[in-house]
């Protein structure tokens, strides 16, 4: 039993060590600005279309589902409130995080994994650069900066999706929908809605980097690392989501 | 410089409970050429990586260029590594950078070697001309053949004028003609720039070439220093490794006359002859 637990505990310890070193290095020179900007482009701009699309559909589906329940109480005029709270607090951050985990944690793990198995990481160290500084820190900064922005866009597009259904299917006026959607949002919701993606981003990028950097066993190993990165970062998204939600619920 | 360039003292290392290097002792002096022969998995690559502390030894002590590097921090190692050239097994070129940027990488990233961009460009050009690939500056590694990538790797390893160069299986998987070109470049580098050389390989021909070829200024090429059948005195030591241990260390002549069955395989290019039932093949060798 103890032997069975040894490997995951060891991995978690290695992850914490890498995470601590990476976070500590964020402010240390040299800072590779070019790499940071390239990663922002790939992670942020590259993910924008899919994030917007999923955001829109989640808003549409939420509104359609809620309309029936609200109609039972004759409260369809409150559609905006329900949609906006669930999107800003929960759906926007979590769906965006799952997309980033699927798209970027896998991308990071496979890129770093390929570099590892072709000895490019060793070459980097041999030629005078710290892979943590050159590879991990730019991905960490780029994801932590871009993911809250992507989430904000997903939230906005989700609300627009909700608006379309509220006006065309439920029969609300646009004004009615917007005012109920915006009025209900308190500062707590906004902070929660932006805090979550920031923490998710740190975890997703570090998990991707961690599995990439510990890849071994050739191309098969790269595939395995990629799968693990997506699965583990997705699970962590839900675990952290529960923790942050609980913290904010107990604050109010 | 006084003292050895590289020294291993009782160095051992294990991975997942398996011993990959077992009490290695090795001393490399300035100007020496060391040929590490060994089958796949015998510990050649691990030994080269330990030599520049890309991995850490479990026990023992490693000295590189007068520094004890056994327990140095990564940041402290960068300065020492800037005086070492290394060619990785598959070249280890960065896919995302073009050839010029790959070769310029150590000059741009080693603090000790910082230079203005025009000087870097000149040195990159010179280093690529040295391996006869001066026309590939703007290409990416994926556009080059396996042999060309190794040559770029040699250019990158030596652009810094290192005191010692480590080559990990530079001819593995290459055709004989390209392998000969690669070895010529390694000999040329050693002869023209007086670089101490450690070469890990499984091909005895590579070692024989390093031991007997030199740079001839008159014909501007790498040629055999002595007639076939004789041995040149080019400070070349052959080391044979088996399962993490050094099982032979000596000159080419000693290697060729070795009766050890494992060692002699590298010279004969085939497993030792099986003993027939009549036992008429001479003394039985135990494996």
Coordinates of C-alpha atoms in Angstrom, one line a residue, chain A residues 49-145:
Chain A
X49 CA -11.9 31.9 -31.3
X50 CA -12.7 28.6 -29.5
X51 CA -13.1 30.3 -26.1
X52 CA -15.6 32.8 -27.6
X53 CA -17.5 30.1 -29.4
X54 CA -17.8 27.9 -26.3
X55 CA -18.7 31.0 -24.2
X56 CA -21.5 31.9 -26.7
X57 CA -22.9 28.4 -26.7
X58 CA -22.8 28.0 -22.9
X59 CA -24.8 31.3 -22.6
X60 CA -27.3 30.1 -25.1
X61 CA -27.8 26.7 -23.5
X62 CA -28.0 28.2 -20.0
X63 CA -30.7 30.6 -21.0
X64 CA -32.7 27.9 -22.8
X65 CA -32.5 25.6 -19.8
X66 CA -33.3 28.3 -17.2
X67 CA -36.2 29.7 -19.2
X68 CA -38.3 26.6 -18.5
X69 CA -37.6 26.6 -14.7
X70 CA -38.2 30.4 -14.5
X71 CA -41.4 30.2 -16.5
X72 CA -42.8 27.8 -13.8
X73 CA -42.5 30.7 -11.3
X74 CA -43.5 33.3 -13.8
X75 CA -40.0 34.9 -13.3
X76 CA -38.7 34.9 -16.9
X77 CA -37.9 38.6 -16.5
X78 CA -35.1 37.5 -14.1
X79 CA -33.4 35.4 -16.8
X80 CA -30.5 37.9 -17.1
X81 CA -29.7 37.5 -13.4
X82 CA -29.5 33.7 -13.4
X83 CA -27.5 33.6 -16.6
X84 CA -25.1 36.3 -15.5
X85 CA -24.4 34.9 -12.1
X86 CA -23.8 31.3 -13.3
X87 CA -21.6 32.4 -16.2
X88 CA -19.5 35.0 -14.4
X89 CA -19.0 33.0 -11.2
X90 CA -18.8 29.5 -12.6
X91 CA -19.3 28.6 -16.2
X92 CA -17.0 31.2 -17.7
X93 CA -14.0 30.4 -15.5
X94 CA -14.4 26.7 -15.5
X95 CA -15.2 26.1 -19.2
X96 CA -12.4 28.4 -20.2
X97 CA -10.0 26.6 -17.9
X98 CA -11.0 23.3 -19.3
X99 CA -10.4 24.6 -22.8
X100 CA -7.0 26.0 -21.9
X101 CA -6.1 22.7 -20.2
X102 CA -7.1 20.8 -23.3
X103 CA -5.5 23.2 -25.7
X104 CA -2.5 24.6 -23.9
X105 CA -1.5 22.2 -21.1
X106 CA -1.3 19.6 -23.8
X107 CA 0.6 21.9 -26.2
X108 CA 3.1 22.8 -23.4
X109 CA 3.6 19.2 -22.3
X110 CA 4.1 17.9 -25.8
X111 CA 6.4 20.8 -26.8
X112 CA 8.6 20.5 -23.7
X113 CA 8.4 16.7 -23.8
X114 CA 9.7 16.6 -27.4
X115 CA 12.5 19.0 -26.4
X116 CA 13.3 16.8 -23.5
X117 CA 13.5 13.5 -25.5
X118 CA 15.6 15.1 -28.3
X119 CA 18.0 16.5 -25.7
X120 CA 17.2 20.1 -26.4
X121 CA 16.6 20.8 -22.7
X122 CA 20.0 19.4 -21.9
X123 CA 21.5 21.4 -24.8
X124 CA 19.9 24.5 -23.3
X125 CA 21.5 23.9 -19.9
X126 CA 24.8 23.1 -21.5
X127 CA 24.7 26.3 -23.5
X128 CA 24.0 28.6 -20.6
X129 CA 20.3 28.9 -20.1
X130 CA 18.1 27.8 -17.3
X131 CA 15.1 25.9 -18.8
X132 CA 12.9 27.1 -15.9
X133 CA 13.7 30.7 -16.8
X134 CA 13.6 30.2 -20.6
X135 CA 10.7 27.8 -21.0
X136 CA 8.5 27.6 -17.9
X137 CA 8.4 31.2 -16.6
X138 CA 7.3 32.7 -20.0
X139 CA 4.5 30.1 -20.2
X140 CA 3.5 30.7 -16.6
X141 CA 3.4 34.5 -17.0
X142 CA 1.6 34.3 -20.4
X143 CA -1.1 31.9 -19.2
X144 CA -1.6 33.8 -15.9
X145 CA -2.1 37.0 -17.8

